[in-house]
């Protein structure tokens, strides 16, 4: 994998909004974003489904609290609500009803005006399976034996229609995984 410093431009906003509150990372993988957040001085709680990823991330970001857990299970608890949640390419494996339930739980764990920064597979992400494999539902396929959802702008707006203020919604690309990957970068504020 190649470096993917996508969070760098958002760090000032994350630091401002999180303040002393902890930050949650959903699906931390090898800990690239975990390291970025911890180096910025944030109190980071992160998790991933893979025990191997948890071990790698924990070694790379020793000041972070890193756990093995499924995003469909209850989210980690903290004494105070999270100031921000980061979910980079980790919300696309589920049927729509599970995806909306996960987003609702993320919203519940945030403090008022807390941030959600997420990146979602785009429907034009053809190098990574968009429009290929066995279709399960609209823009939801089995690709290489794994379910993957791909989002268009309307699906993202529908997913975050209730309880969120949209701060940014941009189509972006990354070469983190060698080939160009098309994605949506979304920054939201917990409303109400």
GROMACS .gro file of C-alpha atoms in nm:
model
  192
    1UNK     CA    1   0.000   0.000   0.000
    2UNK     CA    2   0.103   0.359  -0.060
    3UNK     CA    3   0.071   0.653   0.183
    4UNK     CA    4  -0.271   0.816   0.177
    5UNK     CA    5  -0.260   1.134   0.389
    6UNK     CA    6  -0.626   1.223   0.330
    7UNK     CA    7  -0.684   1.320   0.695
    8UNK     CA    8  -0.412   1.586   0.699
    9UNK     CA    9  -0.636   1.855   0.551
   10UNK     CA   10  -0.909   1.777   0.805
   11UNK     CA   11  -0.690   1.768   1.118
   12UNK     CA   12  -0.746   2.135   1.215
   13UNK     CA   13  -1.123   2.080   1.207
   14UNK     CA   14  -1.098   1.749   1.395
   15UNK     CA   15  -0.877   1.906   1.662
   16UNK     CA   16  -1.114   2.202   1.698
   17UNK     CA   17  -1.428   1.990   1.727
   18UNK     CA   18  -1.288   1.703   1.932
   19UNK     CA   19  -1.108   1.922   2.186
   20UNK     CA   20  -1.041   1.694   2.483
   21UNK     CA   21  -1.298   1.437   2.375
   22UNK     CA   22  -1.178   1.104   2.238
   23UNK     CA   23  -1.189   1.019   1.868
   24UNK     CA   24  -1.317   0.686   1.736
   25UNK     CA   25  -1.182   0.513   1.427
   26UNK     CA   26  -1.404   0.248   1.269
   27UNK     CA   27  -1.217  -0.021   1.075
   28UNK     CA   28  -0.863   0.096   1.145
   29UNK     CA   29  -0.687  -0.162   0.926
   30UNK     CA   30  -0.310  -0.136   0.968
   31UNK     CA   31  -0.349   0.193   1.157
   32UNK     CA   32  -0.251   0.453   0.897
   33UNK     CA   33  -0.520   0.697   1.011
   34UNK     CA   34  -0.477   0.589   1.374
   35UNK     CA   35  -0.114   0.701   1.360
   36UNK     CA   36  -0.213   1.035   1.203
   37UNK     CA   37  -0.472   1.100   1.475
   38UNK     CA   38  -0.245   0.992   1.763
   39UNK     CA   39   0.046   1.201   1.636
   40UNK     CA   40  -0.187   1.502   1.635
   41UNK     CA   41  -0.230   1.452   2.010
   42UNK     CA   42  -0.581   1.308   2.001
   43UNK     CA   43  -0.704   1.038   2.238
   44UNK     CA   44  -0.784   0.762   1.988
   45UNK     CA   45  -1.000   0.455   2.028
   46UNK     CA   46  -0.989   0.236   1.718
   47UNK     CA   47  -1.111  -0.106   1.618
   48UNK     CA   48  -1.098  -0.355   1.336
   49UNK     CA   49  -1.251  -0.697   1.271
   50UNK     CA   50  -0.915  -0.858   1.188
   51UNK     CA   51  -0.695  -0.966   1.483
   52UNK     CA   52  -0.389  -0.933   1.257
   53UNK     CA   53  -0.481  -0.572   1.170
   54UNK     CA   54  -0.539  -0.492   1.539
   55UNK     CA   55  -0.191  -0.622   1.627
   56UNK     CA   56  -0.027  -0.419   1.349
   57UNK     CA   57  -0.220  -0.101   1.433
   58UNK     CA   58  -0.143  -0.139   1.806
   59UNK     CA   59   0.229  -0.170   1.734
   60UNK     CA   60   0.221   0.137   1.508
   61UNK     CA   61   0.010   0.355   1.740
   62UNK     CA   62   0.096   0.250   2.098
   63UNK     CA   63  -0.086   0.545   2.257
   64UNK     CA   64  -0.418   0.448   2.096
   65UNK     CA   65  -0.670   0.207   2.249
   66UNK     CA   66  -0.722  -0.055   1.976
   67UNK     CA   67  -0.970  -0.341   1.996
   68UNK     CA   68  -1.093  -0.626   1.784
   69UNK     CA   69  -1.466  -0.589   1.720
   70UNK     CA   70  -1.731  -0.598   1.452
   71UNK     CA   71  -1.884  -0.262   1.357
   72UNK     CA   72  -2.227  -0.426   1.381
   73UNK     CA   73  -2.166  -0.493   1.753
   74UNK     CA   74  -2.199  -0.217   2.012
   75UNK     CA   75  -1.942   0.057   1.966
   76UNK     CA   76  -1.667   0.104   2.229
   77UNK     CA   77  -1.780   0.293   2.536
   78UNK     CA   78  -1.605   0.595   2.684
   79UNK     CA   79  -1.686   0.818   2.983
   80UNK     CA   80  -1.762   1.107   2.748
   81UNK     CA   81  -1.908   1.104   2.396
   82UNK     CA   82  -1.667   1.099   2.103
   83UNK     CA   83  -1.573   1.432   1.946
   84UNK     CA   84  -1.520   1.276   1.604
   85UNK     CA   85  -1.555   0.943   1.427
   86UNK     CA   86  -1.337   0.839   1.133
   87UNK     CA   87  -1.461   0.561   0.903
   88UNK     CA   88  -1.237   0.534   0.598
   89UNK     CA   89  -1.360   0.270   0.354
   90UNK     CA   90  -1.515   0.060   0.630
   91UNK     CA   91  -1.892   0.109   0.588
   92UNK     CA   92  -1.946  -0.066   0.255
   93UNK     CA   93  -1.976  -0.435   0.347
   94UNK     CA   94  -2.337  -0.442   0.462
   95UNK     CA   95  -2.697  -0.451   0.344
   96UNK     CA   96  -2.862  -0.109   0.345
   97UNK     CA   97  -3.055  -0.168   0.671
   98UNK     CA   98  -2.734  -0.262   0.855
   99UNK     CA   99  -2.549   0.035   0.706
  100UNK     CA  100  -2.817   0.277   0.826
  101UNK     CA  101  -2.817   0.113   1.172
  102UNK     CA  102  -2.437   0.154   1.194
  103UNK     CA  103  -2.463   0.521   1.093
  104UNK     CA  104  -2.735   0.575   1.357
  105UNK     CA  105  -2.512   0.420   1.626
  106UNK     CA  106  -2.220   0.637   1.516
  107UNK     CA  107  -2.441   0.943   1.549
  108UNK     CA  108  -2.552   0.837   1.899
  109UNK     CA  109  -2.192   0.800   2.023
  110UNK     CA  110  -2.097   1.155   1.913
  111UNK     CA  111  -2.126   1.465   2.126
  112UNK     CA  112  -2.335   1.756   1.992
  113UNK     CA  113  -2.170   1.906   1.683
  114UNK     CA  114  -1.931   1.609   1.673
  115UNK     CA  115  -1.788   1.510   1.335
  116UNK     CA  116  -1.811   1.204   1.117
  117UNK     CA  117  -1.546   1.185   0.847
  118UNK     CA  118  -1.592   0.891   0.616
  119UNK     CA  119  -1.483   0.766   0.279
  120UNK     CA  120  -1.716   0.546   0.078
  121UNK     CA  121  -1.666   0.337  -0.236
  122UNK     CA  122  -1.791   0.524  -0.543
  123UNK     CA  123  -2.008   0.370  -0.814
  124UNK     CA  124  -1.730   0.443  -1.064
  125UNK     CA  125  -1.470   0.250  -0.861
  126UNK     CA  126  -1.428  -0.006  -1.141
  127UNK     CA  127  -1.075  -0.115  -1.041
  128UNK     CA  128  -1.221  -0.246  -0.713
  129UNK     CA  129  -1.544  -0.409  -0.828
  130UNK     CA  130  -1.809  -0.145  -0.897
  131UNK     CA  131  -2.068  -0.294  -1.128
  132UNK     CA  132  -1.906  -0.639  -1.128
  133UNK     CA  133  -1.953  -0.966  -0.946
  134UNK     CA  134  -2.292  -1.098  -0.839
  135UNK     CA  135  -2.544  -0.823  -0.771
  136UNK     CA  136  -2.720  -0.852  -0.433
  137UNK     CA  137  -2.903  -0.519  -0.436
  138UNK     CA  138  -2.871  -0.180  -0.602
  139UNK     CA  139  -2.497  -0.096  -0.614
  140UNK     CA  140  -2.427  -0.389  -0.378
  141UNK     CA  141  -2.229  -0.685  -0.516
  142UNK     CA  142  -2.035  -0.992  -0.412
  143UNK     CA  143  -1.683  -0.916  -0.535
  144UNK     CA  144  -1.411  -1.175  -0.474
  145UNK     CA  145  -1.638  -1.357  -0.226
  146UNK     CA  146  -1.701  -1.042  -0.024
  147UNK     CA  147  -2.005  -0.812  -0.025
  148UNK     CA  148  -1.925  -0.456  -0.132
  149UNK     CA  149  -2.150  -0.155  -0.162
  150UNK     CA  150  -2.077   0.132  -0.399
  151UNK     CA  151  -2.231   0.475  -0.338
  152UNK     CA  152  -2.355   0.749  -0.564
  153UNK     CA  153  -2.431   1.100  -0.439
  154UNK     CA  154  -2.802   1.028  -0.395
  155UNK     CA  155  -2.735   0.721  -0.179
  156UNK     CA  156  -2.498   0.921   0.043
  157UNK     CA  157  -2.751   1.201   0.083
  158UNK     CA  158  -3.018   0.942   0.170
  159UNK     CA  159  -2.787   0.768   0.420
  160UNK     CA  160  -2.716   1.093   0.605
  161UNK     CA  161  -3.054   1.266   0.561
  162UNK     CA  162  -3.161   1.240   0.925
  163UNK     CA  163  -2.965   1.404   1.206
  164UNK     CA  164  -2.663   1.526   1.011
  165UNK     CA  165  -2.541   1.854   0.865
  166UNK     CA  166  -2.330   1.799   0.555
  167UNK     CA  167  -2.007   1.999   0.568
  168UNK     CA  168  -1.840   1.842   0.265
  169UNK     CA  169  -1.924   1.580   0.002
  170UNK     CA  170  -1.659   1.534  -0.267
  171UNK     CA  171  -1.567   1.269  -0.522
  172UNK     CA  172  -1.198   1.185  -0.474
  173UNK     CA  173  -0.942   0.928  -0.579
  174UNK     CA  174  -0.655   0.758  -0.402
  175UNK     CA  175  -0.375   0.529  -0.507
  176UNK     CA  176  -0.342   0.375  -0.162
  177UNK     CA  177  -0.404   0.030  -0.308
  178UNK     CA  178  -0.171   0.075  -0.613
  179UNK     CA  179  -0.453   0.115  -0.868
  180UNK     CA  180  -0.658   0.434  -0.870
  181UNK     CA  181  -0.957   0.398  -0.636
  182UNK     CA  182  -1.265   0.618  -0.678
  183UNK     CA  183  -1.440   0.717  -0.357
  184UNK     CA  184  -1.654   0.979  -0.188
  185UNK     CA  185  -1.510   1.181   0.098
  186UNK     CA  186  -1.783   1.294   0.334
  187UNK     CA  187  -1.762   1.525   0.638
  188UNK     CA  188  -2.071   1.559   0.854
  189UNK     CA  189  -2.168   1.726   1.178
  190UNK     CA  190  -2.408   1.573   1.426
  191UNK     CA  191  -2.718   1.793   1.415
  192UNK     CA  192  -2.948   1.873   1.706
   0.00000   0.00000   0.00000
